[in-house]
Short mmCIF file of C-alpha atoms in Angstrom, two decimals:
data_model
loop_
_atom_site.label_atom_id
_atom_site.label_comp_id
_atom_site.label_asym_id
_atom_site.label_seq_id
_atom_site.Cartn_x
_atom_site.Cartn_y
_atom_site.Cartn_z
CA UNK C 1 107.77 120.42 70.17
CA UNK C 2 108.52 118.14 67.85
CA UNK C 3 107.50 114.42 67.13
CA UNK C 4 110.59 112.43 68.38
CA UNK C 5 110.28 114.76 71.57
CA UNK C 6 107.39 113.12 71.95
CA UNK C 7 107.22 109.89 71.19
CA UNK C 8 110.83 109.60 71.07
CA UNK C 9 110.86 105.69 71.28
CA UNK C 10 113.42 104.52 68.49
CA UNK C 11 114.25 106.81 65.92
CA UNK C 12 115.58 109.83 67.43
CA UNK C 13 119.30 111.17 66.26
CA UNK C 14 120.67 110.71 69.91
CA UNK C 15 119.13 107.59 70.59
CA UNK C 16 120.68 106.08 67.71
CA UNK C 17 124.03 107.07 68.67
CA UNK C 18 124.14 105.66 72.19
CA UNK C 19 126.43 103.70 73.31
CA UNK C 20 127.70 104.30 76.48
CA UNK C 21 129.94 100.61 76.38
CA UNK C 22 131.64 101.11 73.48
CA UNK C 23 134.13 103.46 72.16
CA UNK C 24 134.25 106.40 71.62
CA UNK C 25 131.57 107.49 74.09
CA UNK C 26 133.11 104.52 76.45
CA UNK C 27 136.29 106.95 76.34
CA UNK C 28 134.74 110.25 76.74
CA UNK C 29 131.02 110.51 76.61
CA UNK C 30 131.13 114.55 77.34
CA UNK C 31 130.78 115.81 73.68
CA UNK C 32 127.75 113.32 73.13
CA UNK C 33 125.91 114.20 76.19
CA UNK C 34 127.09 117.75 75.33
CA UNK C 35 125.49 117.43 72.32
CA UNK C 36 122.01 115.84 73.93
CA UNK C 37 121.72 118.33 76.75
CA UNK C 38 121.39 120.70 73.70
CA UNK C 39 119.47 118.91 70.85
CA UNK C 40 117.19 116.28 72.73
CA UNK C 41 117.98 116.41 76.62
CA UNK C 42 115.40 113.44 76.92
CA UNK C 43 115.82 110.48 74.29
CA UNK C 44 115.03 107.05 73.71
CA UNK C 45 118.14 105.10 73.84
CA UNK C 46 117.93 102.10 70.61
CA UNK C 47 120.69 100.16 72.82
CA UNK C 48 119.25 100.23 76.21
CA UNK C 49 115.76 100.42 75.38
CA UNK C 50 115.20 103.08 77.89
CA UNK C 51 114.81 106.91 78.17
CA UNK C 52 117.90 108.64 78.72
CA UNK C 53 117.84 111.87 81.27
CA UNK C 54 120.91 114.72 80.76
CA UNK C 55 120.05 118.00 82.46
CA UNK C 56 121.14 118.95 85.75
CA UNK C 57 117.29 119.97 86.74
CA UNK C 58 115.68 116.81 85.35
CA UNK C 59 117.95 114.56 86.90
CA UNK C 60 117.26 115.83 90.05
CA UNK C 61 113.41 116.00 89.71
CA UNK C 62 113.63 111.80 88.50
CA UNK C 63 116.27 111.17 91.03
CA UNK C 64 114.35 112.65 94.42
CA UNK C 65 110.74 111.52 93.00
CA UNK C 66 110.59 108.11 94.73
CA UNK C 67 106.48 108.21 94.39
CA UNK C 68 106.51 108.26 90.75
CA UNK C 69 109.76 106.43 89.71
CA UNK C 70 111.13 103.20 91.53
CA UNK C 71 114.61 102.12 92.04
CA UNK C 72 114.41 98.32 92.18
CA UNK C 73 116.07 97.42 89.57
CA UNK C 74 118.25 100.37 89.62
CA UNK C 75 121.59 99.32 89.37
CA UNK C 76 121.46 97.75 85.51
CA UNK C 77 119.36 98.48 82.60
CA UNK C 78 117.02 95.52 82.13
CA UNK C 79 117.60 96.02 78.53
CA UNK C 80 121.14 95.65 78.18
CA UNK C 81 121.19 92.33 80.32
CA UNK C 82 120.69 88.57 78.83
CA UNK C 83 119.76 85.54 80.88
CA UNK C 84 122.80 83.83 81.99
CA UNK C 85 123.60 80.73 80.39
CA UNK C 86 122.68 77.87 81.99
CA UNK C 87 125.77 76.31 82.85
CA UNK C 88 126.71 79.74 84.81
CA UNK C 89 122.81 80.10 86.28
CA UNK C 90 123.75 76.77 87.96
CA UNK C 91 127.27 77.66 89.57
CA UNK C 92 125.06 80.87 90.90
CA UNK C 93 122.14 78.77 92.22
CA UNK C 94 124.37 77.30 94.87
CA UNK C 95 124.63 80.62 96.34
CA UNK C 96 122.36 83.31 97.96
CA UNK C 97 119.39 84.64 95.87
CA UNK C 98 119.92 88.13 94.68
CA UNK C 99 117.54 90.21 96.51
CA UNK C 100 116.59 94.37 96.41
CA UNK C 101 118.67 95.55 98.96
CA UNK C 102 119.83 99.37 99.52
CA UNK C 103 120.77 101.12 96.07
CA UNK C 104 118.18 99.01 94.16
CA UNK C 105 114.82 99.01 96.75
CA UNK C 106 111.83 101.10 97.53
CA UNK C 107 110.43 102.38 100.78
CA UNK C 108 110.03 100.53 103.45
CA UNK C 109 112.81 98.02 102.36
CA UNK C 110 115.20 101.25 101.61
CA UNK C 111 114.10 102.39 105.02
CA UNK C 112 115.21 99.84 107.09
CA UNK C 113 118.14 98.81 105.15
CA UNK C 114 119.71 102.71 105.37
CA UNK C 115 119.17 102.81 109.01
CA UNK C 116 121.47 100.15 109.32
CA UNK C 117 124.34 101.04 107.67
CA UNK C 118 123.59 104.86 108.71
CA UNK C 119 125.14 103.28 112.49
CA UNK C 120 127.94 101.80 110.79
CA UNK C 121 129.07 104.33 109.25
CA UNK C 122 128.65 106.82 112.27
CA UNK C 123 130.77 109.83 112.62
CA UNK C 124 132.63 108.22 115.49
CA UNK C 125 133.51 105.01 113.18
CA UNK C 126 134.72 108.00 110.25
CA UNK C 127 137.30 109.03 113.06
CA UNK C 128 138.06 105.51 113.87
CA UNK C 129 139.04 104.94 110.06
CA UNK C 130 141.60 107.98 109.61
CA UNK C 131 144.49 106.34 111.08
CA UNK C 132 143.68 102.71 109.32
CA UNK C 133 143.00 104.06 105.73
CA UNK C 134 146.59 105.97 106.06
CA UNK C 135 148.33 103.25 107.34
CA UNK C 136 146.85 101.08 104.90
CA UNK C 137 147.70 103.73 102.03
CA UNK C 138 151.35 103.75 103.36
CA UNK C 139 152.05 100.58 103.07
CA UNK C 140 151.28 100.16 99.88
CA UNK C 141 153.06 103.26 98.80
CA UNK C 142 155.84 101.40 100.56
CA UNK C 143 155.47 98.42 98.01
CA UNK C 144 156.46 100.58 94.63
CA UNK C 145 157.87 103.87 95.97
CA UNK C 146 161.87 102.80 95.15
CA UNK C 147 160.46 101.39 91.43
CA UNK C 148 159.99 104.92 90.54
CA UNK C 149 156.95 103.87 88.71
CA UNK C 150 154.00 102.28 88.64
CA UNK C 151 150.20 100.67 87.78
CA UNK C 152 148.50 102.48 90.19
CA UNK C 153 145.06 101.70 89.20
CA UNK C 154 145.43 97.77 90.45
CA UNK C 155 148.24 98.21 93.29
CA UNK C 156 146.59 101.57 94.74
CA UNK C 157 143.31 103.22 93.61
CA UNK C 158 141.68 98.70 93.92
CA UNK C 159 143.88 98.09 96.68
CA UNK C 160 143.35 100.51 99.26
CA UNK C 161 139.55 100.64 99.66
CA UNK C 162 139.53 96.39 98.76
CA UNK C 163 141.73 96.26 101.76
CA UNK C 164 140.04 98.63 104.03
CA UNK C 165 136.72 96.94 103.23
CA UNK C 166 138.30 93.94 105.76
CA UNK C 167 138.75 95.86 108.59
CA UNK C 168 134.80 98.24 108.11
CA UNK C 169 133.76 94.62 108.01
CA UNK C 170 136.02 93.43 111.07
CA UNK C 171 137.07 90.85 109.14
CA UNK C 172 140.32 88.90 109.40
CA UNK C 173 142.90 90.65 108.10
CA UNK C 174 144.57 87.25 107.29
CA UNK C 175 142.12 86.46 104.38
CA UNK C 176 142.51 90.15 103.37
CA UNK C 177 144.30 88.77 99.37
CA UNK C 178 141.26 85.89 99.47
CA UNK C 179 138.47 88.72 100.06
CA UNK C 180 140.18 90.79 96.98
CA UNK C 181 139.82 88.09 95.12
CA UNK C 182 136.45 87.15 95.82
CA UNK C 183 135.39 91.14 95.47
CA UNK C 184 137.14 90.90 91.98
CA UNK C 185 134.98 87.92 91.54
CA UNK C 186 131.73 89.57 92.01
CA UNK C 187 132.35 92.84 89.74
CA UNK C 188 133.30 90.36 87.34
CA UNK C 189 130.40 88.66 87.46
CA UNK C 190 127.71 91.29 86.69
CA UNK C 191 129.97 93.02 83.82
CA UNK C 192 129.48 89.38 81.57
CA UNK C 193 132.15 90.63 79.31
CA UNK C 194 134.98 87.90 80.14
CA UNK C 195 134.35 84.41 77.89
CA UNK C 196 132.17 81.74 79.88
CA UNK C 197 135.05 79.70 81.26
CA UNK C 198 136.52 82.82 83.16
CA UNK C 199 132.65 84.02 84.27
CA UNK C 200 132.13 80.38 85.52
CA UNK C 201 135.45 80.32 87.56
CA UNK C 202 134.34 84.28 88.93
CA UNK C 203 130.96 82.75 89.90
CA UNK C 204 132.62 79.81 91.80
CA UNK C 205 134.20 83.20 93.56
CA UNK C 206 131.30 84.84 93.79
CA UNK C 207 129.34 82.18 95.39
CA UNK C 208 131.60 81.46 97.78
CA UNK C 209 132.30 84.80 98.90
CA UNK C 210 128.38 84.48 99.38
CA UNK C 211 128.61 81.91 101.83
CA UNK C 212 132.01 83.31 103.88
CA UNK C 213 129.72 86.65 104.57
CA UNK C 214 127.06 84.49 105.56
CA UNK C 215 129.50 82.14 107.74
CA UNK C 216 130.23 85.98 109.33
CA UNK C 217 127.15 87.26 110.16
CA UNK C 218 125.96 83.98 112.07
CA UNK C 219 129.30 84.20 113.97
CA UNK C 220 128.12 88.13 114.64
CA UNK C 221 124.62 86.67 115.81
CA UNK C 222 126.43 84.70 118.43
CA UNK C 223 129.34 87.11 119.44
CA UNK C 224 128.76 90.54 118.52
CA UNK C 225 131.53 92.96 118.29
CA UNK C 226 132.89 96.74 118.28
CA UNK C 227 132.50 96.38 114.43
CA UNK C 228 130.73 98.26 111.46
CA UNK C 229 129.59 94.42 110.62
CA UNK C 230 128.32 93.49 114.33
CA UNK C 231 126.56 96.91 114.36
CA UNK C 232 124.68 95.88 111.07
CA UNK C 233 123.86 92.29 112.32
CA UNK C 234 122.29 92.97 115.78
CA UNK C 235 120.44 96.01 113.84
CA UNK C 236 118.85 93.88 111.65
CA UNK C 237 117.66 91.10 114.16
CA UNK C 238 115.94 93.73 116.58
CA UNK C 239 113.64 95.01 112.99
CA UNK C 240 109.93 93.84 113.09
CA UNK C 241 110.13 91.52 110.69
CA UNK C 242 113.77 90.90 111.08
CA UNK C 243 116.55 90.63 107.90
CA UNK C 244 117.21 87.20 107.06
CA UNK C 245 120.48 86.06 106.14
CA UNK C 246 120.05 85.91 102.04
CA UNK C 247 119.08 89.80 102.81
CA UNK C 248 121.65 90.81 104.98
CA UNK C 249 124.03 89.00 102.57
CA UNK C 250 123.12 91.23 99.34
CA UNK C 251 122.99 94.65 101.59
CA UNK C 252 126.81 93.89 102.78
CA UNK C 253 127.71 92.63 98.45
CA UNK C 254 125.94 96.33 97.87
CA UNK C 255 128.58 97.82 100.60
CA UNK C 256 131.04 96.42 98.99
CA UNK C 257 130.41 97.35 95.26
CA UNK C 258 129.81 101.20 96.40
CA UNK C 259 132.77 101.41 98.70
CA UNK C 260 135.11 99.45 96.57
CA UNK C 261 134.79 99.90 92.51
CA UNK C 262 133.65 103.65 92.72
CA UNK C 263 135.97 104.82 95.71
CA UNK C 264 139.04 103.18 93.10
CA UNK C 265 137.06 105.37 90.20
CA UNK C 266 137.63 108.54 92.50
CA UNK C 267 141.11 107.68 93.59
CA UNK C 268 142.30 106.44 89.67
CA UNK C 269 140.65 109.58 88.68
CA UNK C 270 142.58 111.99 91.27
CA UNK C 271 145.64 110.78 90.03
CA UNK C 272 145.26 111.26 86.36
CA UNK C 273 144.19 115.04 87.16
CA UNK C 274 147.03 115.63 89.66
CA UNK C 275 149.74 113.25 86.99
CA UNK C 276 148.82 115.89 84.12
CA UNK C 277 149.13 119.05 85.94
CA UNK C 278 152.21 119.81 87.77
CA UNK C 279 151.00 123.11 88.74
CA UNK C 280 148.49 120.91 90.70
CA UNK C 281 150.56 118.42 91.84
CA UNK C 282 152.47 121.28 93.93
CA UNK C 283 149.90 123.24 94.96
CA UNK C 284 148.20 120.02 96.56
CA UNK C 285 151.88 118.80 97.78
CA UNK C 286 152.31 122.24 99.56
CA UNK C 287 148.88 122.79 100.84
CA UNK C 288 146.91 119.60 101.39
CA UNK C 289 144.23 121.74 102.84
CA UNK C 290 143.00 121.89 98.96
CA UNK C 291 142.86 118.45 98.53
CA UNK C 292 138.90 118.22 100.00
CA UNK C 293 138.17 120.10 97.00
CA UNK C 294 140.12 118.37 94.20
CA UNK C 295 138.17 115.65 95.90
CA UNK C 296 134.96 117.27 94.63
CA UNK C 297 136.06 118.74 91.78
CA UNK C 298 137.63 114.88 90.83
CA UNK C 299 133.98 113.38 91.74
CA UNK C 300 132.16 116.13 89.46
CA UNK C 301 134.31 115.56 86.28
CA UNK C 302 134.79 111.99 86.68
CA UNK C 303 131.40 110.93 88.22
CA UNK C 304 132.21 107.16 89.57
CA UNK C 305 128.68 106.40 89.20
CA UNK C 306 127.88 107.76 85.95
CA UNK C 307 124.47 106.81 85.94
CA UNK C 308 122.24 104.91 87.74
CA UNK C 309 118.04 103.73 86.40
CA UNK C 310 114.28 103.84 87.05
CA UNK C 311 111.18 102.69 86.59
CA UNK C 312 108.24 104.87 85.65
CA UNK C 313 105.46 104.12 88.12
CA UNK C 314 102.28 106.02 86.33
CA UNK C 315 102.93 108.14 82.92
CA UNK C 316 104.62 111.02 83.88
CA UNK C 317 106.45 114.01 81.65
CA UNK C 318 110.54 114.45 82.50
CA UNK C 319 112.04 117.67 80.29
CA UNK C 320 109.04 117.84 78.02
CA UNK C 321 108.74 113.98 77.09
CA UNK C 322 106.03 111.54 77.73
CA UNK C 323 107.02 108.31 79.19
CA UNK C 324 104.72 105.69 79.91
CA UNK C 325 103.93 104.01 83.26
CA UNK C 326 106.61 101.14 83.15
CA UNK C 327 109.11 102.31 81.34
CA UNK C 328 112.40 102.52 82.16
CA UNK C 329 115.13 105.52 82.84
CA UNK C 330 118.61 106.15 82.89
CA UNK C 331 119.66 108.94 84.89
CA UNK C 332 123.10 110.22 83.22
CA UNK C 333 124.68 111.44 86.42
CA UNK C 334 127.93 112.55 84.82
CA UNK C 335 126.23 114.26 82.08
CA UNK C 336 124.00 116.34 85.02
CA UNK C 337 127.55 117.15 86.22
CA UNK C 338 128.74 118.96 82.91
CA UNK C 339 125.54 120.62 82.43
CA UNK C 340 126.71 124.09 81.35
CA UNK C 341 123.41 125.39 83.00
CA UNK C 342 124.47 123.82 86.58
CA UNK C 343 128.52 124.42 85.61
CA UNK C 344 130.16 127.11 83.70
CA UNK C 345 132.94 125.77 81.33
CA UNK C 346 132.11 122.73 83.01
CA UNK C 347 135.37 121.06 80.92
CA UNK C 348 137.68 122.97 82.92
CA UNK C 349 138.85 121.56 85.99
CA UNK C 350 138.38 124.23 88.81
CA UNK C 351 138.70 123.53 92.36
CA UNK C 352 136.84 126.62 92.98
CA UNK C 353 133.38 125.55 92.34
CA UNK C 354 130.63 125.85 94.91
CA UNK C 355 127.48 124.09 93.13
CA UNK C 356 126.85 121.24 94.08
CA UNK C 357 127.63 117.78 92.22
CA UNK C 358 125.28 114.68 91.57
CA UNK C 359 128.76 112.39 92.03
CA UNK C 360 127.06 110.20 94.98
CA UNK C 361 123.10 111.05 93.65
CA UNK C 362 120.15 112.81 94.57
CA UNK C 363 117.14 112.78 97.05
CA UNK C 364 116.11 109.32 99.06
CA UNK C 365 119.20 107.56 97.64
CA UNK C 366 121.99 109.83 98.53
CA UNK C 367 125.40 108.16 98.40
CA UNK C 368 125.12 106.86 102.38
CA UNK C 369 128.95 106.28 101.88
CA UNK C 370 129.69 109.72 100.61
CA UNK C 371 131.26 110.80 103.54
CA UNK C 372 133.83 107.43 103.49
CA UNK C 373 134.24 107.83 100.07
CA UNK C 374 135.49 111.64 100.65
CA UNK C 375 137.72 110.16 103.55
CA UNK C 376 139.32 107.69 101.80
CA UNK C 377 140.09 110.01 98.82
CA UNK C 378 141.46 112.67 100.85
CA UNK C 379 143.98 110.27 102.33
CA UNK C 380 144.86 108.45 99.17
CA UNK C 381 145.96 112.05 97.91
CA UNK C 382 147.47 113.25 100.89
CA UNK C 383 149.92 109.69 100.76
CA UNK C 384 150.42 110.06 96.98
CA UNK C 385 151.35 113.69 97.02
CA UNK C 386 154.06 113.49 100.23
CA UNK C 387 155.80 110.64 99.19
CA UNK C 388 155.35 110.46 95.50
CA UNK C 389 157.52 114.06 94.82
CA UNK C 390 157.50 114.72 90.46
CA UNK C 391 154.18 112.36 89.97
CA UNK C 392 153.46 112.52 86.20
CA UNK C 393 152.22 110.73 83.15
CA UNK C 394 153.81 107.91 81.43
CA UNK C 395 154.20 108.96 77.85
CA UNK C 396 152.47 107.71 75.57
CA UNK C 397 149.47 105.59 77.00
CA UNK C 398 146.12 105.35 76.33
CA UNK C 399 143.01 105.52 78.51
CA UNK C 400 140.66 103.01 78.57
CA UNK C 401 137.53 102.35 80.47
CA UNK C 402 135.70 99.48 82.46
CA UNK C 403 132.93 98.64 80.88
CA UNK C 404 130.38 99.07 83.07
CA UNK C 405 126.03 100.17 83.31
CA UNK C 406 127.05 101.83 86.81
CA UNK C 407 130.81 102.75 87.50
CA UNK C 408 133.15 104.28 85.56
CA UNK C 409 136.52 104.06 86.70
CA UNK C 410 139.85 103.80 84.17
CA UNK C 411 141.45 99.96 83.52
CA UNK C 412 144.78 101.14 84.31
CA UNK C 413 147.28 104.33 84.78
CA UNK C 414 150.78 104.66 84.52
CA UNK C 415 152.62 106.72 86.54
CA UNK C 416 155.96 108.02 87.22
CA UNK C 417 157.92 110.34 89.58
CA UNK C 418 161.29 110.83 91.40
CA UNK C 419 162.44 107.71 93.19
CA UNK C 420 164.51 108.40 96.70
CA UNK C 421 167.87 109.04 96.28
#
């Protein structure tokens, strides 16, 4: 074994080269994490000042090991974040502090935070959210369908789970365009990459979006109802000690992030692969008893969440490395999913496949959405293949990325197809 395998911190031909922000692994990071998986499958990242983890089976082992690596902290590397400035730090003060909450907690916080939403989200809820999620999809099908073209990424793949998130939540449907604002607001907020103006007028957003959730739950506290929301409140007042408002706050922002920026990843996604290959296009359009599996096959190549982090609690080895108690991890979810040991030609797009996918994670942190996510995909493609009939590329465009620590999910998509007569 050599010497950068392990020491591995700073010097190390992969760590030097990654960048998962920037062009041209921002693009397409495959052939890089292609080229890790083979040459150094653990590295130090220079950039992120963390370990980086590629292989299917070491992934897995960090991901489901919640004794020896903690998730607080889990959504963003502490490395590639800056304290705000101070005129922004003082918009956010106003609002709720931002405390561990589901993704980003340990046991017994995770605990009683998943057993929560695991009642919202029941099976009998799922069924509840068919006929809404179409309807919702069909409407806004309704708004471009004559154009014979469109952006989809903004007025479909955002809009339909930034819409349904209003009625999981039982909220009004009347402030549905001020809570896609305010949801804008608070994806904005974390990515830091808009000048200071813009992230002070997104943390005005975000703050008040802050207190309208809070304004919500004390009006489910005195008049609970048959929603996922009510469910959530009155759970979280009967726990010994009980969630406070601050924490029931973050857990519903959390909700929101993972059932609103990755479900438009997977849905974006689904439409590039189904846009570029009209054999698939019809097949799905004839048989939409495939489209569970482009689903998968969509959340395996794409990988919403392409990686997610940890903290070493006690010096540990992951893939042959040392890593110190304390240090940090990144868990590269979407290069797990194009491990060629896991995948075979796992660049080819085959709805075939049986292994399983890391798309929603691994072990105590399982996607608890996954099954809404799947739902709401399924439906997106069902309403885009019926009454979209010829959906293909607009020539000529280029794909860019969100910048992002967490999601990956394209900035925009333009599509075409044959308008109605």
């Amino acid at each position: 074994m050599s010497e950068s395998r392990v020491t591995g911190r700073g010097g190390s031909p992969c760590g030097k080269e990654h960048f998962p922000l920037a062009s041209p692994m921002l693009d397409d990071p495959r052939p890089f994490y292609a080229r890790a998986r083979r040459d150094e499958p653990v590295f130090y990242s220079d950039s992120l000042g963390l370990w980086v983890v590629t292989r299917y089976e070491d992934v897995c082992a960090v991901a489901k090991d919640a004794a020896r690596f903690s998730s607080l902290d889990s959504i963003t590397p502490k490395a590639a974040t800056t304290p705000p400035p101070p005129e922004l730090l003082a918009e956010l003060v106003k609002g709720f502090p931002l405390l561990p909450s589901l993704v980003d907690s340990d046991p017994p916080v995770h605990t009683r935070g998943r057993a929560l939403v695991t009642k919202a989200l029941s099976l009998r809820r799922l069924a509840a959210f068919e006929p809404i999620l179409r309807d919702i999809a069909t409407r806004l099908v309704d708004g471009f369908v004559a154009k014979g073209h469109v952006e989809l990424v903004h007025a479909f793949a955002i809009a339909l789970p930034g819409r349904f998130i209003v009625d999981l939540l039982g909220l009004p449907r009347e402030h549905l365009d001020q809570v896609d604002r305010w949801t804008t607001n608070s994806t904005a907020i974390f990515a830091g990459h808009d000048p200071l103006p813009v992230l002070l007028e997104h943390a005005q957003g975000f703050v008040a979006f802050q207190h309208y959730l809070a304004d919500a739950i004390e009006d489910r506290r005195k008049t609970p109802r048959d929603d996922a929301l009510s469910d959530i409140v009155t759970g979280a007042a009967a726990l010994d000690p009980p969630f406070g408002v601050a924490e029931l706050v973050n857990m519903l922002l959390q909700i929101l992030f993972a059932g609103y920026e990755t479900t438009a990843g997977l849905i974006a996604a689904a439409a590039l692969e189904l846009a570029r290959d009209p054999a698939l296009f019809a097949a799905a359009r004839n048989d939409p008893g495939i489209l569970p599996s482009i689903v998968e096959e969509v959340l395996r190549v794409s990988s919403p969440i392409h990686a997610m982090y940890r903290t070493a609690l006690e010096d540990v080895e992951v893939g042959g490395v040392r890593i110190k108690k304390g240090e940090r991890l990144q868990i590269a979810y979407i290069s797990a999913n194009h491990d060629e040991r896991r995948f075979e030609d796992p660049l080819r797009f085959d709805i075939r496949r049986t292994a399983p996918h890391l798309a929603f994670g691994h072990g105590l942190h399982y996607c608890i959405g996954a099954p809404l996510a799947r739902l709401e995909g399924r439906i997106a493609l069902e309403v885009l293949t019926q009454r979209l009939p010829g959906l293909r590329l607009v020539p000529a465009q280029t794909f860019s990325y969100f910048p992002s620590a967490t999601a990956r999910r394209l900035e925009s998509l333009e599509l075409a197809w044959d308008p109605p007569g």
